[in-house]
Amino acid sequence: MATTTTTVIDMPVSPRDYSNSVTSSNDPIPQQERSIPNQTNLEAFGQGTCAVTHAVQRWDYPRINTYRLTAIFFSFLNFGMNDGSYGALVPYIEMDYHLSYIVTSLVFLSPFAGYTVAALCSDRLHLFFGRRGIALFAPSCKCIGYVVIATHPPYPAVVAILAVVGLGNGVADAAWNAWIGQLAHTNQLLGLLHGLYGLGATIAPLIATSMITKAHLGWWTFFYLMSALAAVETITGAAAFWSETGAKYTGVNRADGKDGGMTRQALRQKVTWICAAFLLCYVGLEVSLGGWVVNFMIRVRHGEPFPSGMTATGFWLGITVGRVILGFTTPKIGERLAVSVYLTISVGLELIFWLVPHFIVSAVAVSFLGFFIGPIFPSTIIAVTKLLPSEMHVAAIGFSAAVGGGGAALLPFAVGAIAQAKGPATLQPVALAIIALLLGIWLTLPRMPKRVHDA
């Protein structure tokens, strides 16, 4: 059966010409799902800007998007396993190398260097190498890092190589969030994407704890598995995005003829900085809780190693379920209101976690806390795509996600430093303060327009 295609000829038009756009009767994308540039955004780039209309793609159209989405989902599953494993591994790294809390915390701080580089170069990597280059570069960085850690090197080498892993995660985080953020039904897709991140973070502590406590393997053997998964991610991602070259990316996303500078333009937007600060605190909270909860449950709630390790699994499972379920609820009430409600509920759950000194109550509370903070990251990505023009999405999301990755390094390190001085019980008041700060930052965002293809 022949496949019908629609060819759109890009021609300079005035902003008033969009009402005359012609759509083929055989085009599978409905007219109301077409992305029409905002008048304000056009004026912001100057009256000489060449305006181009592009059909909003879906997860299943064109067909290659199905394979690309599968590859991205697998990438985020691995991403979640990376972040979720720290909580289970930290106590054993500490014992293996005979470290203090603050020195152990360097495993959280080290990836910040990689995320910082990712924040600055994400847009340039897209321009020069396209999404094909991203699909090759990001998992290769992780694979190299995991292979080195799997050899059980001295602790300084572990800290140094985690910066390379952070670079790979930061680049992939920015690229794939931005790509999915431009598809139809963004809320649901991002909910599933970050739900898979949460699933990876859920199963990683279970696998790592079982390998160490049940199979009596060294903590570094977990990275044999991570090395293999990163190699598979490299192959699947490259195959799915092989046609997405730098020239193609530049042609679609730089229709005005500007070859760069989008990072600088994105950084001039207040929304970029608000979302970056928000994600710094949010991701820092997420990784701090996931990374230190096992230590807290062992030393403060006096739990056994295995059930204490399972509380990290419960936390990440809550995040996974919350992102999937609330990902369908959030667009119905709006991201701004929904996130405000989720954070308010989280304050109450954190108070229960902190003030009720019982192991089971703490385990249940931290699981529900994960459920309600779960959809916050994808909602922030959607806020960026709604409040900024599409040309800035990769740069703005890349910067915000990379700063969020910095939060995943800085705040857990700070929690470790405070625990070194005051004890691990300080995790709870610090977490409560961060949640309150998140609510304050979120309310500074402007009101968000509703996009047709969010429905």
CSV table of C-alpha atoms in Angstrom, one decimal:
chain,number,residue,atom,x,y,z
A,1,MET,CA,0.0,0.0,0.0
A,2,ALA,CA,1.5,3.4,-1.0
A,3,THR,CA,2.3,5.8,1.7
A,4,THR,CA,0.9,9.3,1.3
A,5,THR,CA,3.2,12.1,2.3
A,6,THR,CA,2.7,15.8,2.7
A,7,THR,CA,5.5,18.2,1.6
A,8,VAL,CA,5.6,21.6,3.2
A,9,ILE,CA,7.6,24.3,1.3
A,10,ASP,CA,9.2,26.7,3.7
A,11,MET,CA,8.8,30.3,2.5
A,12,PRO,CA,9.1,33.6,4.1
A,13,VAL,CA,5.7,34.8,5.2
A,14,SER,CA,4.4,37.5,7.5
A,15,PRO,CA,2.8,36.5,10.8
A,16,ARG,CA,-0.6,37.2,9.3
A,17,ASP,CA,-0.2,34.5,6.7
A,18,TYR,CA,-0.8,31.5,9.1
A,19,SER,CA,-4.5,31.5,8.5
A,20,ASN,CA,-3.8,30.6,4.9
A,21,SER,CA,-1.7,27.5,5.6
A,22,VAL,CA,-2.7,24.6,3.4
A,23,THR,CA,-3.1,21.1,4.8
A,24,SER,CA,-3.4,18.0,2.7
A,25,SER,CA,-6.7,16.1,3.2
A,26,ASN,CA,-4.6,13.0,3.7
A,27,ASP,CA,-2.4,14.4,6.5
A,28,PRO,CA,-2.9,12.3,9.6
A,29,ILE,CA,-2.2,15.2,11.9
A,30,PRO,CA,-5.4,17.2,12.5
A,31,GLN,CA,-5.3,20.9,11.7
A,32,GLN,CA,-6.0,21.8,15.4
A,33,GLU,CA,-2.9,19.9,16.4
A,34,ARG,CA,-0.6,22.0,14.3
A,35,SER,CA,1.9,24.2,16.2
A,36,ILE,CA,1.4,27.8,15.2
A,37,PRO,CA,4.1,30.3,16.3
A,38,ASN,CA,3.0,32.8,18.8
A,39,GLN,CA,2.8,36.4,17.6
A,40,THR,CA,4.8,37.6,20.5
A,41,ASN,CA,7.5,35.1,19.9
A,42,LEU,CA,7.8,36.1,16.3
A,43,GLU,CA,8.2,39.7,17.2
A,44,ALA,CA,10.9,38.8,19.8
A,45,PHE,CA,13.1,37.5,17.0
A,46,GLY,CA,12.5,40.5,14.7
A,47,GLN,CA,10.2,41.2,11.8
A,48,GLY,CA,12.6,39.7,9.3
A,49,THR,CA,12.3,36.2,10.8
A,50,CYS,CA,11.3,33.5,8.4
A,51,ALA,CA,8.3,31.8,10.0
A,52,VAL,CA,7.8,28.1,9.4
A,53,THR,CA,4.9,25.9,10.3
A,54,HIS,CA,5.6,22.3,11.4
A,55,ALA,CA,3.2,19.6,12.2
A,56,VAL,CA,3.2,18.5,15.8
A,57,GLN,CA,4.6,15.0,15.8
A,58,ARG,CA,3.1,12.2,17.8
A,59,TRP,CA,4.7,9.3,19.6
A,60,ASP,CA,3.6,7.0,16.7
A,61,TYR,CA,3.8,9.4,13.8
A,62,PRO,CA,6.1,9.3,11.9
A,63,ARG,CA,6.5,5.6,12.6
A,64,ILE,CA,10.2,6.0,13.5
A,65,ASN,CA,9.1,7.9,16.6
A,66,THR,CA,7.9,4.7,18.1
A,67,TYR,CA,11.5,3.3,18.0
A,68,ARG,CA,13.0,6.5,19.2
A,69,LEU,CA,10.6,6.7,22.1
A,70,THR,CA,11.5,3.2,23.1
A,71,ALA,CA,15.2,4.0,23.0
A,72,ILE,CA,14.7,7.1,25.1
A,73,PHE,CA,12.6,5.1,27.6
A,74,PHE,CA,15.4,2.6,27.9
A,75,SER,CA,17.9,5.4,28.4
A,76,PHE,CA,15.8,6.9,31.3
A,77,LEU,CA,15.4,3.4,32.9
A,78,ASN,CA,19.2,3.2,33.0
A,79,PHE,CA,19.4,6.9,34.2
A,80,GLY,CA,17.1,6.0,37.1
A,81,MET,CA,19.2,2.9,38.0
A,82,ASN,CA,22.2,5.1,38.2
A,83,ASP,CA,20.7,7.6,40.6
A,84,GLY,CA,18.7,5.1,42.6
A,85,SER,CA,21.7,2.9,43.2
A,86,TYR,CA,23.6,5.4,45.3
A,87,GLY,CA,21.3,5.1,48.3
A,88,ALA,CA,21.9,1.3,48.5
A,89,LEU,CA,25.7,1.5,47.8
A,90,VAL,CA,26.7,4.5,49.9
A,91,PRO,CA,26.8,2.5,53.3
A,92,TYR,CA,29.0,-0.2,51.7
A,93,ILE,CA,31.3,2.3,49.9
A,94,GLU,CA,31.7,4.1,53.2
A,95,MET,CA,32.7,0.8,55.0
A,96,ASP,CA,34.9,-0.4,52.1
A,97,TYR,CA,37.1,2.7,51.9
A,98,HIS,CA,36.7,3.6,55.6
A,99,LEU,CA,35.3,7.0,54.9
A,100,SER,CA,33.5,9.8,56.8
A,101,TYR,CA,30.1,11.0,55.8
A,102,ILE,CA,31.6,14.1,54.1
A,103,VAL,CA,34.1,12.2,52.1
A,104,THR,CA,31.5,9.6,51.1
A,105,SER,CA,29.4,12.5,49.9
A,106,LEU,CA,31.9,13.3,47.1
A,107,VAL,CA,30.2,10.5,45.0
A,108,PHE,CA,27.2,12.9,44.9
A,109,LEU,CA,29.3,16.1,44.3
A,110,SER,CA,31.5,14.7,41.5
A,111,PRO,CA,28.8,14.4,38.8
A,112,PHE,CA,28.2,18.2,39.2
A,113,ALA,CA,31.2,18.9,37.0
A,114,GLY,CA,29.8,16.8,34.2
A,115,TYR,CA,26.3,18.4,34.5
A,116,THR,CA,27.9,21.8,34.4
A,117,VAL,CA,29.7,21.0,31.1
A,118,ALA,CA,26.4,19.5,29.8
A,119,ALA,CA,24.5,22.8,30.6
A,120,LEU,CA,27.0,24.8,28.5
A,121,CYS,CA,27.4,22.5,25.5
A,122,SER,CA,24.0,20.8,25.0
A,123,ASP,CA,22.8,23.2,22.3
A,124,ARG,CA,26.1,23.2,20.5
A,125,LEU,CA,26.3,19.4,20.5
A,126,HIS,CA,22.9,19.4,18.8
A,127,LEU,CA,24.0,21.9,16.2
A,128,PHE,CA,27.2,20.1,15.3
A,129,PHE,CA,26.3,16.4,15.7
A,130,GLY,CA,22.5,16.3,15.9
A,131,ARG,CA,20.5,13.9,18.0
A,132,ARG,CA,22.5,11.0,16.5
A,133,GLY,CA,25.6,12.4,18.1
A,134,ILE,CA,23.7,12.8,21.4
A,135,ALA,CA,22.6,9.1,21.2
A,136,LEU,CA,26.2,8.0,20.8
A,137,PHE,CA,28.0,10.4,23.1
A,138,ALA,CA,25.8,10.3,26.2
A,139,PRO,CA,25.7,6.5,26.8
A,140,SER,CA,29.4,6.1,25.8
A,141,CYS,CA,30.4,8.5,28.6
A,142,LYS,CA,28.4,6.3,31.1
A,143,CYS,CA,29.8,3.1,29.7
A,144,ILE,CA,33.3,4.3,30.2
A,145,GLY,CA,32.6,5.4,33.7
A,146,TYR,CA,30.9,2.2,34.7
A,147,VAL,CA,33.7,0.0,33.3
A,148,VAL,CA,36.3,1.9,35.4
A,149,ILE,CA,34.2,1.7,38.6
A,150,ALA,CA,33.6,-2.1,38.0
A,151,THR,CA,37.4,-2.6,38.4
A,152,HIS,CA,37.2,-1.5,42.0
A,153,PRO,CA,39.7,1.4,41.7
A,154,PRO,CA,40.9,3.6,44.6
A,155,TYR,CA,38.3,5.9,45.9
A,156,PRO,CA,39.7,9.1,44.3
A,157,ALA,CA,39.3,7.4,40.9
A,158,VAL,CA,35.7,6.6,41.6
A,159,VAL,CA,35.0,10.2,42.4
A,160,ALA,CA,36.8,11.5,39.3
A,161,ILE,CA,35.2,9.1,36.8
A,162,LEU,CA,31.7,9.9,38.1
A,163,ALA,CA,32.1,13.3,36.6
A,164,VAL,CA,32.2,11.6,33.2
A,165,VAL,CA,29.0,9.7,34.0
A,166,GLY,CA,27.4,13.0,35.1
A,167,LEU,CA,28.3,14.5,31.7
A,168,GLY,CA,26.6,11.6,29.9
A,169,ASN,CA,23.5,11.8,32.0
A,170,GLY,CA,23.3,15.6,31.8
A,171,VAL,CA,23.5,15.6,28.0
A,172,ALA,CA,20.9,12.8,27.6
A,173,ASP,CA,18.6,14.4,30.2
A,174,ALA,CA,18.5,17.7,28.3
A,175,ALA,CA,18.1,16.2,24.8
A,176,TRP,CA,15.4,13.6,25.5
A,177,ASN,CA,13.3,15.8,27.7
A,178,ALA,CA,13.3,18.5,25.0
A,179,TRP,CA,12.5,16.0,22.2
A,180,ILE,CA,9.5,14.6,24.0
A,181,GLY,CA,8.4,18.0,25.2
A,182,GLN,CA,7.6,18.9,21.5
A,183,LEU,CA,5.4,15.9,20.9
A,184,ALA,CA,1.6,15.8,21.2
A,185,HIS,CA,0.3,14.6,24.6
A,186,THR,CA,3.4,15.9,26.4
A,187,ASN,CA,2.1,15.5,29.9
A,188,GLN,CA,1.4,11.8,29.5
A,189,LEU,CA,4.6,11.0,27.6
A,190,LEU,CA,6.8,12.9,30.1
A,191,GLY,CA,5.0,11.1,32.9
A,192,LEU,CA,5.8,7.8,31.4
A,193,LEU,CA,9.4,8.8,30.7
A,194,HIS,CA,10.1,9.9,34.2
A,195,GLY,CA,8.0,7.0,35.5
A,196,LEU,CA,10.6,4.7,33.8
A,197,TYR,CA,13.3,6.8,35.5
A,198,GLY,CA,11.6,6.1,38.8
A,199,LEU,CA,11.2,2.4,37.9
A,200,GLY,CA,15.0,2.2,37.3
A,201,ALA,CA,15.6,3.9,40.6
A,202,THR,CA,13.2,1.5,42.2
A,203,ILE,CA,14.8,-1.7,41.0
A,204,ALA,CA,18.4,-0.6,41.4
A,205,PRO,CA,18.5,-0.6,45.2
A,206,LEU,CA,16.7,-4.0,45.2
A,207,ILE,CA,19.3,-5.4,42.8
A,208,ALA,CA,22.3,-3.8,44.5
A,209,THR,CA,21.2,-4.7,48.0
A,210,SER,CA,20.5,-8.3,47.0
A,211,MET,CA,23.9,-8.6,45.3
A,212,ILE,CA,25.7,-7.3,48.4
A,213,THR,CA,23.6,-8.8,51.3
A,214,LYS,CA,22.4,-12.1,49.7
A,215,ALA,CA,25.0,-13.0,47.1
A,216,HIS,CA,27.9,-11.5,49.2
A,217,LEU,CA,29.4,-9.7,46.2
A,218,GLY,CA,31.4,-6.5,46.3
A,219,TRP,CA,29.5,-3.2,45.8
A,220,TRP,CA,31.4,-2.5,42.6
A,221,THR,CA,30.0,-5.7,40.9
A,222,PHE,CA,26.7,-3.8,40.4
A,223,PHE,CA,28.5,-1.8,37.7
A,224,TYR,CA,29.1,-4.9,35.6
A,225,LEU,CA,25.4,-4.7,35.0
A,226,MET,CA,25.4,-1.0,34.4
A,227,SER,CA,28.2,-1.3,31.9
A,228,ALA,CA,26.2,-3.8,29.9
A,229,LEU,CA,23.1,-1.7,30.0
A,230,ALA,CA,25.0,1.4,28.8
A,231,ALA,CA,26.4,-0.5,25.9
A,232,VAL,CA,22.9,-1.6,24.8
A,233,GLU,CA,21.7,2.0,25.2
A,234,THR,CA,24.4,3.2,22.9
A,235,ILE,CA,23.4,0.7,20.2
A,236,THR,CA,19.6,1.3,20.4
A,237,GLY,CA,19.9,5.0,20.6
A,238,ALA,CA,22.2,5.3,17.6
A,239,ALA,CA,20.0,3.0,15.5
A,240,ALA,CA,16.9,5.0,16.3
A,241,PHE,CA,18.4,8.5,15.7
A,242,TRP,CA,20.9,7.7,13.0
A,243,SER,CA,19.2,10.0,10.4
A,244,GLU,CA,19.0,12.9,12.9
A,245,THR,CA,22.2,14.7,11.9
A,246,GLY,CA,23.5,18.1,12.9
A,247,ALA,CA,22.6,19.6,9.5
A,248,LYS,CA,19.0,18.3,9.9
A,249,TYR,CA,18.7,19.7,13.4
A,250,THR,CA,20.0,23.0,12.3
A,251,GLY,CA,17.7,23.2,9.3
A,252,VAL,CA,14.6,22.5,11.4
A,253,ASN,CA,15.4,24.5,14.5
A,254,ARG,CA,17.3,27.4,13.0
A,255,ALA,CA,15.0,28.4,10.2
A,256,ASP,CA,15.9,32.0,10.9
A,257,GLY,CA,19.5,31.3,9.7
A,258,LYS,CA,21.0,31.8,13.2
A,259,ASP,CA,23.5,28.9,13.9
A,260,GLY,CA,23.9,29.4,17.6
A,261,GLY,CA,23.4,31.7,20.5
A,262,MET,CA,20.2,30.0,21.8
A,263,THR,CA,21.8,29.2,25.1
A,264,ARG,CA,22.5,32.9,25.6
A,265,GLN,CA,19.0,33.8,24.5
A,266,ALA,CA,17.5,31.3,26.8
A,267,LEU,CA,19.5,32.6,29.7
A,268,ARG,CA,18.0,36.0,29.2
A,269,GLN,CA,14.6,34.6,30.0
A,270,LYS,CA,13.4,34.8,33.6
A,271,VAL,CA,11.5,31.5,33.2
A,272,THR,CA,14.8,29.6,32.4
A,273,TRP,CA,16.3,30.8,35.7
A,274,ILE,CA,13.2,30.1,37.8
A,275,CYS,CA,12.9,26.5,36.4
A,276,ALA,CA,16.6,26.0,36.8
A,277,ALA,CA,16.5,27.1,40.5
A,278,PHE,CA,13.4,24.9,41.0
A,279,LEU,CA,15.0,21.8,39.5
A,280,LEU,CA,18.2,22.4,41.5
A,281,CYS,CA,16.2,22.1,44.7
A,282,TYR,CA,13.8,19.4,43.5
A,283,VAL,CA,16.4,17.0,42.1
A,284,GLY,CA,18.6,17.7,45.1
A,285,LEU,CA,15.6,16.7,47.4
A,286,GLU,CA,14.9,13.6,45.4
A,287,VAL,CA,18.5,12.3,45.4
A,288,SER,CA,19.1,13.4,49.0
A,289,LEU,CA,16.1,11.4,50.2
A,290,GLY,CA,16.9,8.4,47.9
A,291,GLY,CA,20.6,8.6,48.7
A,292,TRP,CA,20.5,9.0,52.5
A,293,VAL,CA,17.3,7.3,53.5
A,294,VAL,CA,18.9,3.9,53.9
A,295,ASN,CA,21.6,5.4,56.2
A,296,PHE,CA,18.8,7.2,58.2
A,297,MET,CA,16.7,4.1,58.6
A,298,ILE,CA,19.7,2.0,59.8
A,299,ARG,CA,21.2,4.6,62.2
A,300,VAL,CA,18.2,6.5,63.4
A,301,ARG,CA,15.3,4.1,63.0
A,302,HIS,CA,17.6,1.2,63.9
A,303,GLY,CA,16.5,-1.1,61.1
A,304,GLU,CA,18.2,-4.1,59.7
A,305,PRO,CA,20.3,-3.6,56.5
A,306,PHE,CA,17.9,-5.4,54.1
A,307,PRO,CA,14.6,-3.9,55.1
A,308,SER,CA,16.3,-0.5,55.4
A,309,GLY,CA,17.6,-0.9,51.8
A,310,MET,CA,14.0,-1.6,50.8
A,311,THR,CA,12.8,1.8,52.0
A,312,ALA,CA,14.9,3.3,49.2
A,313,THR,CA,13.0,1.0,46.8
A,314,GLY,CA,9.7,2.1,48.3
A,315,PHE,CA,10.6,5.8,47.8
A,316,TRP,CA,11.5,5.3,44.2
A,317,LEU,CA,8.5,3.1,43.6
A,318,GLY,CA,6.3,5.9,44.9
A,319,ILE,CA,8.0,8.3,42.4
A,320,THR,CA,7.4,5.8,39.6
A,321,VAL,CA,3.7,5.3,40.4
A,322,GLY,CA,3.1,9.0,41.0
A,323,ARG,CA,4.6,10.0,37.7
A,324,VAL,CA,2.5,7.5,35.8
A,325,ILE,CA,-0.8,8.1,37.6
A,326,LEU,CA,-0.6,11.8,38.3
A,327,GLY,CA,0.8,12.4,34.9
A,328,PHE,CA,-2.7,11.9,33.6
A,329,THR,CA,-4.3,13.9,36.4
A,330,THR,CA,-2.0,16.9,36.3
A,331,PRO,CA,-3.0,18.3,32.8
A,332,LYS,CA,-6.7,18.2,33.8
A,333,ILE,CA,-6.2,20.7,36.7
A,334,GLY,CA,-3.2,22.5,35.3
A,335,GLU,CA,0.5,22.2,36.1
A,336,ARG,CA,0.6,25.3,38.3
A,337,LEU,CA,-2.2,24.3,40.7
A,338,ALA,CA,-1.3,20.6,40.6
A,339,VAL,CA,2.3,21.1,41.7
A,340,SER,CA,1.2,23.5,44.4
A,341,VAL,CA,-1.1,20.9,45.8
A,342,TYR,CA,1.5,18.1,45.5
A,343,LEU,CA,4.1,20.1,47.4
A,344,THR,CA,1.6,21.1,50.2
A,345,ILE,CA,0.7,17.4,50.7
A,346,SER,CA,4.5,16.6,50.7
A,347,VAL,CA,5.0,19.0,53.6
A,348,GLY,CA,2.6,17.0,55.7
A,349,LEU,CA,4.2,13.6,54.8
A,350,GLU,CA,7.6,14.9,55.5
A,351,LEU,CA,6.5,16.0,59.0
A,352,ILE,CA,5.1,12.5,59.6
A,353,PHE,CA,8.4,10.9,58.4
A,354,TRP,CA,10.4,13.2,60.7
A,355,LEU,CA,8.3,13.3,63.9
A,356,VAL,CA,6.8,9.8,64.2
A,357,PRO,CA,9.8,7.6,65.3
A,358,HIS,CA,8.6,4.2,64.0
A,359,PHE,CA,10.3,2.2,61.2
A,360,ILE,CA,7.1,1.1,59.4
A,361,VAL,CA,5.5,4.6,59.6
A,362,SER,CA,8.7,6.2,58.2
A,363,ALA,CA,8.9,3.6,55.4
A,364,VAL,CA,5.2,4.2,54.4
A,365,ALA,CA,5.6,8.0,54.7
A,366,VAL,CA,8.6,8.2,52.5
A,367,SER,CA,6.9,6.0,49.9
A,368,PHE,CA,3.9,8.4,49.7
A,369,LEU,CA,6.3,11.3,49.7
A,370,GLY,CA,7.8,9.9,46.6
A,371,PHE,CA,4.4,9.5,45.0
A,372,PHE,CA,3.5,13.1,45.4
A,373,ILE,CA,6.8,14.6,44.4
A,374,GLY,CA,7.1,12.2,41.5
A,375,PRO,CA,5.3,14.3,38.8
A,376,ILE,CA,7.0,17.5,39.7
A,377,PHE,CA,10.0,17.2,37.3
A,378,PRO,CA,8.0,16.4,34.2
A,379,SER,CA,5.6,19.3,35.1
A,380,THR,CA,8.6,21.6,35.2
A,381,ILE,CA,9.7,20.6,31.7
A,382,ILE,CA,6.2,21.2,30.4
A,383,ALA,CA,6.3,24.7,32.0
A,384,VAL,CA,9.4,25.5,30.0
A,385,THR,CA,7.8,24.3,26.7
A,386,LYS,CA,4.7,26.3,27.4
A,387,LEU,CA,6.3,29.5,28.4
A,388,LEU,CA,9.2,29.7,25.9
A,389,PRO,CA,9.3,29.5,22.1
A,390,SER,CA,10.3,26.2,20.6
A,391,GLU,CA,13.7,27.4,19.3
A,392,MET,CA,14.8,27.8,23.0
A,393,HIS,CA,13.5,24.5,24.3
A,394,VAL,CA,16.7,22.5,23.9
A,395,ALA,CA,18.9,25.2,25.4
A,396,ALA,CA,16.5,26.1,28.2
A,397,ILE,CA,15.6,22.6,29.2
A,398,GLY,CA,19.3,21.6,28.8
A,399,PHE,CA,20.4,24.3,31.2
A,400,SER,CA,17.6,23.7,33.7
A,401,ALA,CA,18.1,20.0,33.7
A,402,ALA,CA,21.8,20.4,34.1
A,403,VAL,CA,21.4,22.8,37.0
A,404,GLY,CA,19.0,20.2,38.4
A,405,GLY,CA,21.7,17.6,38.0
A,406,GLY,CA,23.9,20.0,40.0
A,407,GLY,CA,21.3,19.9,42.7
A,408,ALA,CA,21.6,16.1,42.7
A,409,ALA,CA,25.3,16.6,43.5
A,410,LEU,CA,25.3,19.7,45.8
A,411,LEU,CA,22.4,19.0,48.1
A,412,PRO,CA,23.2,15.4,48.9
A,413,PHE,CA,26.8,16.5,49.6
A,414,ALA,CA,25.5,19.2,51.9
A,415,VAL,CA,23.3,16.7,53.7
A,416,GLY,CA,26.3,14.4,54.2
A,417,ALA,CA,28.4,17.3,55.5
A,418,ILE,CA,25.6,18.3,58.0
A,419,ALA,CA,25.2,14.7,59.0
A,420,GLN,CA,28.9,14.5,59.7
A,421,ALA,CA,28.6,17.4,62.1
A,422,LYS,CA,25.1,16.9,63.6
A,423,GLY,CA,24.2,13.3,62.8
A,424,PRO,CA,21.9,11.6,60.2
A,425,ALA,CA,18.7,12.7,61.9
A,426,THR,CA,19.3,16.1,60.2
A,427,LEU,CA,18.1,14.7,56.9
A,428,GLN,CA,14.4,15.4,57.8
A,429,PRO,CA,14.5,19.1,58.8
A,430,VAL,CA,16.7,19.8,55.7
A,431,ALA,CA,14.2,18.0,53.5
A,432,LEU,CA,11.3,19.9,55.0
A,433,ALA,CA,13.0,23.2,54.3
A,434,ILE,CA,13.7,22.3,50.7
A,435,ILE,CA,10.0,21.3,50.1
A,436,ALA,CA,8.9,24.7,51.5
A,437,LEU,CA,11.4,26.5,49.3
A,438,LEU,CA,10.2,24.6,46.3
A,439,LEU,CA,6.6,25.8,46.8
A,440,GLY,CA,7.8,29.4,47.1
A,441,ILE,CA,9.9,29.2,43.9
A,442,TRP,CA,7.1,27.5,41.9
A,443,LEU,CA,4.6,30.2,42.7
A,444,THR,CA,6.8,32.8,41.1
A,445,LEU,CA,6.3,31.3,37.6
A,446,PRO,CA,3.9,33.2,35.3
A,447,ARG,CA,0.5,31.7,34.4
A,448,MET,CA,0.9,29.0,31.7
A,449,PRO,CA,-1.1,29.0,28.5
A,450,LYS,CA,-2.9,25.8,27.6
A,451,ARG,CA,-1.7,24.2,24.4
A,452,VAL,CA,-4.1,22.4,22.0
A,453,HIS,CA,-2.1,19.2,21.8
A,454,ASP,CA,-1.9,18.8,25.6
A,455,ALA,CA,-5.4,17.4,25.5
